[in-house]
Amino acid sequence: MCATMGSARGFMKISSAFLTSKSQLPKPRRHQMDTLRNARAVSSTPFPEFADMPGIKSHEDLRKFSLEQPDLFWGKLAESRLVWQQSFDKVSDCDMANGYIRWFLNGKINASVNCVDRHLKDRGDQVALIWDKDEPGTEEFYTYRQLHTMVNKMANVFKQHGVKKGDRIAIYLPQSPMAVAAMLACSRIGALHTVVFAGFSAEALAGRVIDAQAETIITADQGVRGGKFIELKKTVDQAVEKCSCVKRVFVYQRTGGDVTMGKLDIPLDKEMSAASEECEPVMMDSADTLFLLYTSGSTGKPKGVSHSHGGYLTYTSVTFKHVFDYKDGDIFGCMADIGWITGHSYVVYGPLSNGATTLLFESTPVYPDPGRYWETVQRLKLDHIYLSPTALRSLLKSGDTWVQKYDRSSLRTLGCVGEPLNTEAWEWYYNVVGKKRCDIIDTWWQTETGGICISPRPSDPGAEIKPAMPMRPFFGIDLALVNEKGQVDEGDDVRGALCIKKPWPGLATTIYGDHQRFIDTYFKPYPGMYFTGDGAHRKNTYYQITGRMDDVLNVTGHRLGTAEIEDVLDDHPATAETAVVGFPHDIKGEGVYAYIVLKDGISTPFATLDVEMKALVKNRIASYAVPDVFQYTPSLPRTRSGKIMRRILRKVAANDTDQLGDISTLADPDIVKVIIKHSKKAKKACDKK
Ligand code: PRX
């Protein structure tokens, strides 16, 4: 039985209905922000927990202590920063060799209690979320009390429909308070959320739903981004056809767009309006999984990186406060989507566990024009902005006037994450955006690390900041550079594989359903240590990231496995084989370069093949994965043992063909000249499009 749901008017009615008592709740207004700002506390001593400890006088002392006594260090922080229903009796039990990671053993905790309930008494009427909707000036404010109501109601709806502790729920929602409420409602009842970025295709969504064996999906009728509507429900319908595990789909009305409601579909807003506002939180074991987040690895199959309640929450809470020097009353503007780890850690869990006011940015950096970020800063008086180098580079290209038009005097820190921040972009951020007044906080971390591991100023206001490097490991983070012989290099001005020697609470606990892959990927390459997959350079004790060492690309700050794209291109009926590599790209950081060997007898024009292959990648993965360059080649450079020499392909893609190194081991060295010759044409053809 199908029914049509929604009209613009119906939406108004339903969307406000989730808060039955909304009219009784104090409506958060913009002036609250000013009250908060005025009430801002003077900077508290960093880590007051250690203020009375003998021998800890400086940041350096504390750093040493955090490495020498990690259990004491993290134990004290977990105890004081979070609310535990039952205290833990042991801080850690980790064995990196087996990928066994457990923090705060036997502690009982719930993430939604830590992010919402605990703030009701002192800051129930404070704004928790500012929803900066796509159209500038249409923002909405949600207090902690309102968020609490939403979370409880949604959790009750889940329970009524049979969702249980331990179930996996896929969230495919636009950036919205409902998305945050959905994450927290899952955690309230002990279900594991797996947020799938709402730009992923039906096939990518289905792959994640199947891997997680999620019985429940939460989606919306449509998303809105950059003035365009995104048909989320339709994409979910296509995905569900491939997923026999799905039993129910909750549909939130974001736009009121007409959607067809099928047998599995449940109108979320309507059900929430009737649900109770009280839902007892399920007490979770600290080590229980809070969420899975799929990320690309060097094979074709994305992996469900798993994070725990107690460890993850401790780490995001502590790093949020100290890396950004967050002060009570500040407004934190992380521009990332909740579909990525940055959104999980620094839009949702880090800020909310600190009782902060956090921004949910629904739009794009260039909508309606390239002044959008700075207009948002002025309108909402953001104290912190946290964005991607790709966005920054594209705004830099649009010129200074878009920035100068708006008042940025509220800003104190300018953060970035996801890819190397080049010097030019750093200087622009510092000089033009921040007018030399703000700290540039270049943060290095990963989906697997849970939170920031390297950043210029973990709490030390006086520390020097150097351009274009994340610089200093966070407290408790024991970095190592490993050389080609597999030895830890203690020297200065050295490069190597970036590893972390000691476990920390934010470290992922497993890859969902494949613990062996977890061990093999992160703990086998350099036994006893966590291998990040990145290379780094250390000079004067400061760290600079040099890029991925595996077959993972970083495009617009998002990870993509080369194998993932090759798998899709290989499925085109005309391709015999493919090889995908990255190349330096002015805006995106890294571009995608696809070498294609066609089957014999294919006469389709290259331009047609380009279009078809682009559509294939877009439909199977997402737009950001679409290759920038397609080069058709008679064969690929292979060693005599059959291995593709990707080094050569990378150099050709990067126009760096003067020194190709030893190619004598190739089965057919002449192919290199052919590839170089054709590369110019391929790049030109793509530049024209
Ligand atoms: O290569 C590093 C790069 O992004 C990778 C992690 O990607 P993901 O798990 O998607 O998380 C991105 C957001 C936390 C890293 O292995 N990366 C991240 N931050 C930086 C960086 N590269 C250079 N500088 C950074 N600040």
XYZ file of C-alpha atoms and ligand atoms in Angstrom:
715
model
C 0.000 0.000 0.000
C 1.443 3.356 -0.991
C 0.456 6.789 0.158
C 1.695 10.197 -0.784
C 3.045 12.270 2.047
C 3.578 15.938 2.247
C 2.827 19.299 0.872
C 4.488 22.538 1.836
C 1.690 23.365 4.276
C 1.536 19.879 5.690
C 5.252 20.108 6.364
C 4.888 23.214 8.480
C 2.340 21.440 10.593
C 4.285 18.240 10.992
C 7.759 19.648 11.432
C 6.756 21.748 14.410
C 4.718 18.909 15.813
C 7.696 16.954 17.131
C 7.824 19.380 19.992
C 4.388 19.039 21.511
C 5.365 21.427 24.238
C 7.428 23.660 21.987
C 5.237 26.665 22.713
C 5.941 26.232 26.409
C 9.655 26.113 25.855
C 11.601 29.329 25.966
C 12.282 30.183 22.346
C 15.971 30.678 21.797
C 16.677 34.007 20.207
C 19.681 35.622 18.760
C 20.043 37.961 21.738
C 20.791 34.897 23.854
C 24.046 34.703 22.013
C 25.005 38.157 23.222
C 24.050 37.349 26.780
C 26.195 34.275 26.584
C 29.052 36.173 25.082
C 28.987 38.745 27.863
C 28.860 36.028 30.469
C 31.903 34.319 28.998
C 34.180 33.102 31.694
C 37.758 34.238 31.819
C 39.983 31.505 30.409
C 40.208 28.707 32.947
C 43.519 27.058 33.675
C 44.057 24.347 31.104
C 43.533 20.960 32.735
C 42.646 22.111 36.242
C 42.664 18.383 37.071
C 46.454 18.488 37.225
C 46.933 21.938 38.720
C 47.810 20.607 42.183
C 50.080 17.827 41.050
C 53.637 18.267 42.222
C 56.130 18.521 39.392
C 53.612 19.718 36.792
C 54.362 23.350 36.236
C 54.349 23.727 32.491
C 52.716 22.312 29.411
C 55.901 20.394 28.760
C 55.703 18.800 32.226
C 52.115 17.822 31.570
C 52.983 16.412 28.191
C 55.679 14.248 29.732
C 53.304 13.123 32.432
C 50.615 12.228 29.858
C 53.081 9.965 28.087
C 54.661 8.447 31.183
C 51.430 7.906 33.105
C 48.737 7.659 30.437
C 46.291 5.810 32.677
C 46.504 8.451 35.389
C 46.240 11.215 32.819
C 43.241 9.844 30.885
C 41.576 8.407 33.954
C 41.435 11.767 35.679
C 40.112 13.488 32.563
C 37.448 10.863 31.862
C 36.275 11.039 35.449
C 36.053 14.798 35.619
C 34.828 15.611 32.097
C 32.078 13.042 31.721
C 29.123 11.803 33.704
C 29.383 8.092 34.499
C 26.477 6.055 35.748
C 29.000 3.661 37.189
C 32.667 4.519 37.579
C 35.218 2.507 35.666
C 37.556 0.302 37.677
C 40.472 0.184 35.235
C 41.538 2.929 32.820
C 42.834 0.897 29.908
C 43.466 -2.605 28.686
C 45.053 -2.418 25.254
C 47.211 -4.704 23.205
C 48.147 -3.016 19.962
C 49.590 -6.227 18.498
C 46.114 -7.759 18.451
C 44.206 -4.558 17.907
C 42.628 -5.029 21.354
C 41.558 -1.573 22.518
C 39.503 -1.118 25.703
C 39.127 2.064 27.739
C 37.508 2.733 31.105
C 36.660 -0.839 31.868
C 33.394 -1.663 33.567
C 32.386 1.991 33.446
C 28.743 2.564 32.518
C 27.932 5.588 30.455
C 25.558 6.944 27.836
C 26.622 9.468 25.200
C 23.222 11.192 24.932
C 23.184 11.801 28.693
C 26.619 13.390 28.407
C 25.665 15.526 25.432
C 22.224 16.659 26.564
C 20.748 15.612 29.937
C 23.667 16.749 32.034
C 23.317 20.307 30.706
C 19.613 20.703 31.454
C 20.078 22.019 34.961
C 22.613 24.748 34.264
C 22.130 25.510 30.602
C 18.796 24.077 29.539
C 17.826 27.340 27.874
C 21.183 27.916 26.247
C 21.356 27.418 22.513
C 22.866 24.031 21.737
C 22.439 24.038 17.960
C 22.297 26.841 15.454
C 20.894 25.449 12.266
C 22.226 27.672 9.508
C 19.897 26.612 6.760
C 20.724 26.814 3.099
C 19.196 30.265 2.571
C 21.261 32.811 4.498
C 19.321 34.525 7.255
C 16.868 31.683 7.850
C 18.728 30.153 10.790
C 16.944 28.377 13.630
C 18.080 27.990 17.219
C 17.598 24.924 19.417
C 18.225 24.976 23.145
C 19.564 22.048 25.106
C 16.050 21.536 26.469
C 14.562 21.383 22.998
C 17.260 19.021 21.826
C 16.553 16.836 24.851
C 12.872 16.672 23.906
C 13.689 15.750 20.312
C 16.161 13.063 21.319
C 13.768 11.481 23.802
C 10.830 11.522 21.441
C 12.830 10.050 18.611
C 14.304 7.375 20.872
C 10.769 6.432 21.936
C 9.657 6.191 18.309
C 12.587 3.889 17.558
C 11.678 1.685 20.499
C 8.014 1.541 19.550
C 9.057 0.193 16.168
C 11.210 -2.517 17.647
C 14.694 -1.002 17.435
C 16.842 -2.557 20.149
C 20.171 -2.108 21.890
C 22.951 -3.285 19.577
C 20.963 -2.718 16.346
C 22.585 -0.694 13.597
C 20.717 2.331 12.213
C 21.787 4.023 8.988
C 21.307 7.791 9.015
C 21.044 9.378 5.566
C 19.925 12.877 6.451
C 20.721 16.442 5.538
C 22.670 18.568 8.009
C 19.889 19.387 10.470
C 18.887 19.223 14.133
C 16.963 16.063 13.262
C 20.221 14.450 12.177
C 21.885 15.331 15.485
C 18.830 14.145 17.386
C 18.927 10.903 15.399
C 22.545 10.231 16.365
C 21.841 10.939 20.013
C 18.554 8.992 20.000
C 20.472 5.950 18.749
C 22.997 6.316 21.521
C 20.201 6.764 24.074
C 18.784 3.313 23.352
C 22.155 1.696 22.697
C 21.688 1.335 18.931
C 24.784 1.950 16.781
C 24.442 4.707 14.230
C 26.164 4.700 10.921
C 25.804 8.072 9.266
C 26.133 7.937 5.498
C 26.982 11.262 3.850
C 23.813 12.362 2.053
C 25.801 12.929 -1.157
C 26.582 9.233 -1.552
C 24.804 7.288 -4.280
C 22.158 4.582 -3.747
C 24.750 1.906 -4.398
C 27.250 3.345 -1.915
C 24.468 3.643 0.669
C 23.312 0.082 0.025
C 26.857 -1.268 0.412
C 27.150 0.346 3.841
C 23.669 -0.723 4.964
C 24.367 -4.322 3.954
C 27.787 -4.406 5.592
C 26.311 -3.049 8.833
C 23.218 -5.273 8.437
C 21.141 -2.230 9.362
C 17.437 -2.952 9.718
C 16.575 0.723 10.006
C 17.286 3.750 7.818
C 16.451 7.336 8.726
C 16.145 9.730 5.844
C 14.358 12.873 4.674
C 12.108 13.666 1.768
C 14.753 15.947 0.266
C 17.912 17.758 1.196
C 18.650 21.353 0.200
C 22.173 22.499 -0.616
C 23.355 25.425 -2.637
C 19.788 26.226 -3.703
C 19.272 22.734 -5.110
C 17.001 19.974 -3.906
C 18.533 16.546 -3.359
C 16.196 13.587 -3.657
C 17.202 11.657 -0.570
C 14.080 9.509 -0.231
C 14.280 8.413 -3.857
C 17.908 7.425 -3.386
C 16.985 5.450 -0.280
C 14.181 3.705 -2.202
C 16.723 2.566 -4.800
C 19.140 1.443 -2.107
C 16.496 -0.473 -0.182
C 15.739 -2.570 -3.274
C 19.231 -4.011 -2.863
C 19.062 -4.502 0.915
C 16.945 -7.354 2.193
C 18.010 -6.543 5.769
C 16.035 -3.274 5.916
C 12.781 -3.533 7.876
C 11.829 0.130 8.293
C 12.622 3.566 6.885
C 11.839 6.648 8.969
C 11.158 9.681 6.791
C 11.639 13.213 8.098
C 10.070 16.029 6.119
C 12.805 18.570 5.520
C 11.215 20.375 2.586
C 7.689 19.010 2.382
C 8.481 17.623 -1.049
C 6.110 14.951 -2.307
C 7.400 11.493 -1.609
C 5.905 8.084 -2.142
C 5.500 6.244 1.123
C 5.934 2.506 0.750
C 5.312 -0.448 3.061
C 8.499 0.074 5.069
C 8.175 3.841 5.409
C 7.232 5.594 8.653
C 6.595 9.361 8.888
C 9.090 10.379 11.560
C 7.797 13.869 12.403
C 4.253 12.626 12.862
C 5.268 9.754 15.107
C 7.476 12.035 17.161
C 4.656 14.465 17.792
C 2.746 11.701 19.551
C 5.705 10.209 21.421
C 6.557 10.701 25.064
C 9.206 13.275 26.011
C 10.860 10.944 28.471
C 12.987 8.007 27.461
C 15.171 6.285 30.004
C 18.729 6.073 28.622
C 20.233 2.610 28.310
C 23.423 2.354 30.291
C 26.188 1.228 27.996
C 29.421 -0.421 28.805
C 32.198 2.069 28.150
C 33.649 -0.247 25.501
C 30.336 -0.788 23.684
C 30.260 0.615 20.183
C 28.715 4.061 19.852
C 28.866 4.232 16.066
C 30.348 2.899 12.838
C 31.538 5.260 10.184
C 32.490 3.923 6.785
C 35.684 5.207 5.268
C 37.799 4.249 2.286
C 40.796 2.019 2.571
C 43.199 0.686 0.011
C 40.838 -2.088 -1.105
C 37.583 -1.599 -3.008
C 35.430 -2.121 0.069
C 34.903 0.757 2.548
C 35.419 -0.217 6.175
C 33.120 0.407 9.125
C 35.428 2.106 11.605
C 33.970 1.533 15.083
C 34.186 3.888 18.064
C 33.237 3.245 21.667
C 31.078 5.250 24.063
C 33.566 5.983 26.850
C 36.862 6.272 24.999
C 35.614 8.239 22.008
C 33.586 10.623 24.123
C 36.474 11.332 26.491
C 38.830 12.060 23.635
C 36.514 14.297 21.598
C 35.446 16.150 24.701
C 39.001 16.888 25.841
C 40.419 17.736 22.411
C 37.493 20.008 21.518
C 38.037 22.070 24.632
C 41.801 22.320 24.410
C 42.743 22.347 20.749
C 40.414 25.256 20.049
C 40.701 26.776 23.517
C 36.903 26.711 23.687
C 35.511 29.010 26.356
C 32.074 28.875 27.834
C 29.691 30.919 25.679
C 31.743 30.671 22.489
C 29.960 29.767 19.274
C 31.769 27.020 17.435
C 31.370 26.896 13.664
C 32.550 23.608 12.200
C 31.442 23.654 8.572
C 31.751 19.888 8.024
C 28.797 17.657 7.293
C 27.816 15.130 9.948
C 28.410 12.446 7.316
C 32.162 12.711 7.960
C 34.117 12.104 11.138
C 34.761 15.850 11.534
C 31.013 16.352 11.815
C 30.708 13.550 14.378
C 33.540 14.760 16.602
C 33.461 18.556 16.260
C 29.871 19.365 15.284
C 28.173 16.885 17.590
C 29.988 14.923 20.301
C 32.898 17.258 21.213
C 30.871 20.479 21.398
C 27.749 19.012 23.003
C 29.652 17.081 25.657
C 31.179 20.456 26.595
C 27.814 22.238 26.735
C 28.839 24.382 23.769
C 26.813 26.161 21.112
C 27.535 24.450 17.817
C 26.704 25.346 14.241
C 24.973 23.048 11.752
C 25.858 24.442 8.369
C 23.517 23.156 5.692
C 24.815 25.136 2.722
C 28.013 25.353 0.666
C 30.922 27.830 0.874
C 29.790 29.482 -2.371
C 26.029 29.770 -1.906
C 24.646 32.221 -2.785
C 28.132 33.615 -3.425
C 31.723 33.101 -2.229
C 31.068 35.386 0.746
C 28.801 32.834 2.451
C 31.192 31.678 5.190
C 32.113 35.221 6.175
C 28.522 36.396 6.015
C 27.695 33.523 8.392
C 30.528 34.586 10.697
C 29.137 38.123 10.819
C 25.480 37.147 11.156
C 25.984 34.529 13.865
C 29.084 36.048 15.471
C 31.101 32.850 15.330
C 34.105 32.680 17.655
C 35.659 29.715 15.872
C 35.501 28.487 12.319
C 36.725 25.027 11.338
C 36.831 24.231 7.633
C 38.624 22.323 4.898
C 41.678 23.548 2.969
C 39.802 22.809 -0.278
C 37.065 25.277 0.650
C 39.680 27.796 1.691
C 41.603 27.500 -1.579
C 38.479 27.913 -3.654
C 37.480 31.025 -1.663
C 41.004 32.416 -1.938
C 40.656 32.235 -5.725
C 37.462 34.290 -5.552
C 39.368 37.243 -4.121
C 39.617 39.248 -0.898
C 36.583 41.468 -1.366
C 34.180 38.640 -0.473
C 35.902 38.395 2.884
C 36.379 42.094 3.535
C 32.707 42.805 2.988
C 31.850 41.184 6.331
C 32.746 41.802 9.951
C 34.924 38.989 11.249
C 35.864 40.555 14.553
C 34.070 37.821 16.537
C 36.525 35.167 15.296
C 39.274 33.950 17.596
C 40.480 30.707 16.053
C 40.628 29.645 12.436
C 40.822 25.883 12.150
C 41.217 23.503 9.257
C 41.388 19.764 8.708
C 41.410 17.005 6.147
C 44.401 17.684 3.912
C 47.618 19.643 3.924
C 47.079 23.385 4.225
C 49.548 24.878 1.758
C 51.501 27.999 2.694
C 49.607 30.304 0.328
C 46.249 29.285 1.798
C 47.658 29.508 5.348
C 48.898 33.079 4.722
C 45.556 34.100 3.245
C 43.649 32.588 6.153
C 45.919 34.364 8.625
C 46.357 37.751 6.931
C 43.098 38.309 5.075
C 40.470 36.309 6.968
C 41.928 36.700 10.458
C 43.633 40.070 9.921
C 46.674 38.654 11.759
C 44.583 38.496 14.932
C 43.523 34.863 15.064
C 45.311 31.577 15.662
C 45.462 29.247 12.696
C 44.768 25.755 13.986
C 45.785 23.210 11.360
C 44.638 19.901 12.819
C 45.745 16.444 11.733
C 43.681 13.393 12.517
C 41.673 10.591 10.919
C 38.377 8.735 11.098
C 40.251 6.044 13.016
C 41.855 8.391 15.559
C 38.453 9.683 16.692
C 39.745 13.169 17.398
C 42.588 15.583 16.757
C 46.051 14.124 17.341
C 48.342 16.879 16.037
C 47.610 20.592 16.291
C 49.610 23.742 16.914
C 48.373 24.774 20.312
C 46.822 22.269 22.584
C 45.971 24.777 25.288
C 49.179 26.741 25.367
C 48.216 30.267 24.433
C 51.798 31.407 24.120
C 53.121 28.657 21.890
C 54.595 29.625 18.553
C 52.582 28.740 15.434
C 54.340 28.041 12.164
C 52.622 28.212 8.802
C 51.276 25.165 7.053
C 51.887 22.404 9.573
C 49.886 20.854 12.395
C 53.077 20.824 14.489
C 52.534 19.365 17.957
C 51.131 16.050 19.141
C 48.223 16.324 21.559
C 48.755 15.257 25.179
C 49.083 11.498 25.419
C 49.826 11.110 21.706
C 53.186 9.416 21.277
C 54.244 9.929 17.657
C 56.992 8.043 15.855
C 58.487 8.213 12.388
C 59.561 4.860 11.016
C 62.193 4.665 8.301
C 62.425 2.305 5.324
C 64.232 -0.293 7.439
C 61.271 -0.394 9.780
C 63.156 1.359 12.577
C 61.885 4.260 14.627
C 63.934 7.283 13.623
C 64.592 9.502 16.627
C 66.497 12.128 14.655
C 65.511 15.619 13.691
C 64.763 16.761 10.152
C 63.683 13.228 9.251
C 60.857 11.734 7.206
C 59.076 8.464 7.697
C 55.868 6.526 8.149
C 53.767 8.270 10.788
C 52.900 5.908 13.638
C 51.503 6.290 17.141
C 53.267 4.243 19.791
C 50.750 4.269 22.625
C 46.997 3.772 22.552
C 44.760 6.750 23.384
C 41.025 6.809 24.172
C 39.923 8.057 20.737
C 41.478 5.135 18.881
C 38.943 3.059 16.965
C 38.171 -0.324 18.459
C 37.651 -2.431 15.341
C 36.448 -2.553 11.755
C 32.875 -3.694 11.953
C 32.640 -7.386 11.126
C 36.310 -7.696 10.186
C 38.647 -7.445 13.149
C 41.416 -9.134 11.194
C 41.363 -6.294 8.651
C 41.675 -3.870 11.568
C 44.789 -5.674 12.800
C 46.281 -6.096 9.324
C 45.735 -2.484 8.260
C 46.817 -0.603 11.339
C 48.914 -2.794 13.614
C 50.756 -5.269 11.374
C 52.828 -2.894 9.190
C 54.862 -1.695 12.218
C 54.275 -4.208 15.013
C 53.355 -2.714 18.357
C 52.317 0.619 16.871
C 49.314 2.137 15.134
C 50.193 2.985 11.514
C 48.334 6.012 10.207
C 48.893 5.369 6.486
C 50.469 8.855 6.246
C 54.040 9.951 5.817
C 55.405 12.857 7.854
C 58.419 15.103 8.270
C 59.708 16.170 11.686
C 61.826 19.280 12.030
C 62.629 21.092 15.268
C 60.205 18.644 16.909
C 57.317 19.908 14.733
C 55.380 17.595 12.444
C 54.419 18.222 8.848
C 52.247 15.685 7.015
C 53.642 14.712 3.619
C 50.678 12.664 2.353
C 49.283 9.143 2.147
C 51.673 6.244 1.750
C 49.041 3.760 0.628
C 46.650 3.635 -2.322
C 44.292 6.091 -0.736
C 43.570 9.472 -2.318
C 42.531 12.589 -0.468
C 40.164 14.516 -2.710
C 38.640 17.708 -1.304
C 39.616 16.388 2.110
C 37.718 13.119 1.664
C 39.284 9.724 1.449
C 38.909 7.585 -1.629
C 40.509 4.237 -2.324
C 41.999 4.021 -5.809
C 40.700 0.425 -5.878
C 37.199 1.674 -5.112
C 37.173 3.811 -8.272
C 38.914 1.141 -10.345
C 36.251 -1.390 -9.342
C 33.578 0.876 -10.778
C 35.455 1.746 -13.984
C 36.243 -1.933 -14.559
C 32.512 -2.551 -14.740
C 32.109 -0.381 -17.834
C 31.573 -2.783 -20.760
C 34.351 -1.148 -22.796
C 37.165 -1.382 -20.232
C 39.679 -4.186 -20.083
C 41.587 -2.773 -17.123
C 42.124 0.483 -15.273
C 44.538 2.149 -12.904
C 43.650 5.204 -10.839
C 46.177 7.518 -9.210
C 46.138 10.957 -7.618
C 47.815 14.105 -8.884
C 48.327 17.556 -7.328
C 45.262 19.728 -7.881
C 45.168 23.492 -7.197
C 41.809 23.506 -5.459
C 40.967 19.939 -4.496
C 44.390 19.149 -3.070
C 44.444 15.926 -5.006
C 42.720 15.160 -8.299
C 41.745 11.749 -9.681
C 43.554 10.500 -12.809
C 42.227 7.368 -14.495
C 44.241 5.305 -16.965
C 41.957 3.101 -19.052
C 42.836 0.156 -21.259
C 39.937 -0.585 -23.601
C 38.860 -4.009 -24.796
C 39.818 -4.885 -28.370
C 37.467 -3.604 -31.054
C 35.939 -0.722 -29.056
C 35.297 2.177 -31.408
C 33.181 4.436 -29.176
C 34.643 7.984 -29.191
C 36.663 8.806 -26.085
C 34.451 11.808 -25.324
C 31.412 9.509 -25.114
C 33.276 7.039 -22.936
C 34.336 9.883 -20.620
C 30.717 10.893 -20.114
C 29.573 7.337 -19.495
C 32.368 6.575 -17.064
C 31.818 9.792 -15.151
C 28.141 8.945 -14.753
C 29.058 5.444 -13.612
C 31.361 6.711 -10.861
C 28.870 9.365 -9.779
C 26.064 6.822 -9.545
C 28.067 4.141 -7.850
C 30.096 6.254 -5.406
C 29.533 10.033 -5.344
C 30.297 13.159 -7.385
C 33.548 13.922 -5.616
C 34.972 10.568 -6.775
C 34.552 11.330 -10.505
C 37.985 11.352 -12.241
C 39.300 14.693 -13.491
C 41.356 13.096 -16.249
C 40.771 9.995 -18.362
C 43.710 8.719 -20.355
C 43.163 5.858 -22.776
C 46.269 3.768 -23.180
C 47.113 0.530 -25.032
C 48.473 -1.017 -21.799
C 49.764 -0.208 -18.319
C 53.396 -0.277 -17.144
C 53.795 -3.668 -15.472
C 56.782 -5.372 -13.935
C 57.668 -8.795 -15.258
C 55.835 -10.282 -12.305
C 52.689 -8.438 -13.444
C 52.530 -5.670 -10.817
C 51.442 -2.254 -12.109
C 54.202 0.292 -11.473
C 52.004 3.021 -10.047
C 54.989 5.225 -9.303
C 55.314 5.843 -13.072
C 51.617 6.549 -13.474
C 51.694 9.030 -10.603
C 54.684 10.851 -12.073
C 53.064 11.113 -15.493
C 49.829 12.375 -13.945
C 51.812 14.983 -12.007
C 53.767 16.104 -15.101
C 56.927 15.083 -13.312
C 58.559 12.907 -15.949
C 62.170 14.153 -15.900
C 63.315 11.524 -13.434
C 61.259 8.401 -13.671
C 63.750 6.266 -11.768
C 64.548 2.688 -12.653
C 62.156 1.280 -15.229
C 64.300 -1.653 -16.254
C 62.119 -4.118 -14.369
C 59.153 -3.308 -16.607
C 58.000 -6.046 -18.956
C 57.655 -3.430 -21.717
C 59.631 -0.242 -20.924
C 58.497 1.355 -24.215
C 54.963 1.764 -22.916
C 56.220 4.579 -20.688
C 56.994 6.808 -23.684
C 53.564 6.125 -25.133
C 51.862 7.009 -21.863
C 53.841 10.245 -21.510
C 53.038 11.194 -25.111
C 49.300 10.675 -24.664
C 49.066 12.275 -21.257
C 49.294 15.844 -22.581
C 46.385 15.240 -24.916
C 44.323 13.624 -22.172
C 44.879 16.528 -19.792
C 44.087 19.081 -22.469
C 40.863 17.284 -23.372
C 39.783 17.310 -19.757
C 40.805 20.954 -19.188
C 38.498 21.938 -22.027
C 35.453 20.303 -20.418
O 46.052 11.946 4.957
C 45.576 12.531 6.148
C 44.572 13.618 5.812
O 43.290 13.017 5.914
C 43.427 11.633 6.264
C 42.286 11.209 7.134
O 41.096 11.283 6.417
P 39.707 11.028 7.132
O 39.755 9.777 7.905
O 38.675 11.155 6.085
O 39.572 12.201 8.157
C 39.614 13.514 7.706
C 39.246 14.451 8.831
C 39.780 14.137 10.143
C 44.763 11.565 6.945
O 45.263 10.240 6.948
N 44.659 14.744 6.741
C 43.821 15.037 7.743
N 44.183 16.181 8.340
C 45.286 16.619 7.725
C 45.617 15.698 6.714
N 46.693 15.853 5.932
C 47.471 16.921 6.154
N 47.230 17.849 7.107
C 46.156 17.738 7.916
N 45.931 18.671 8.820
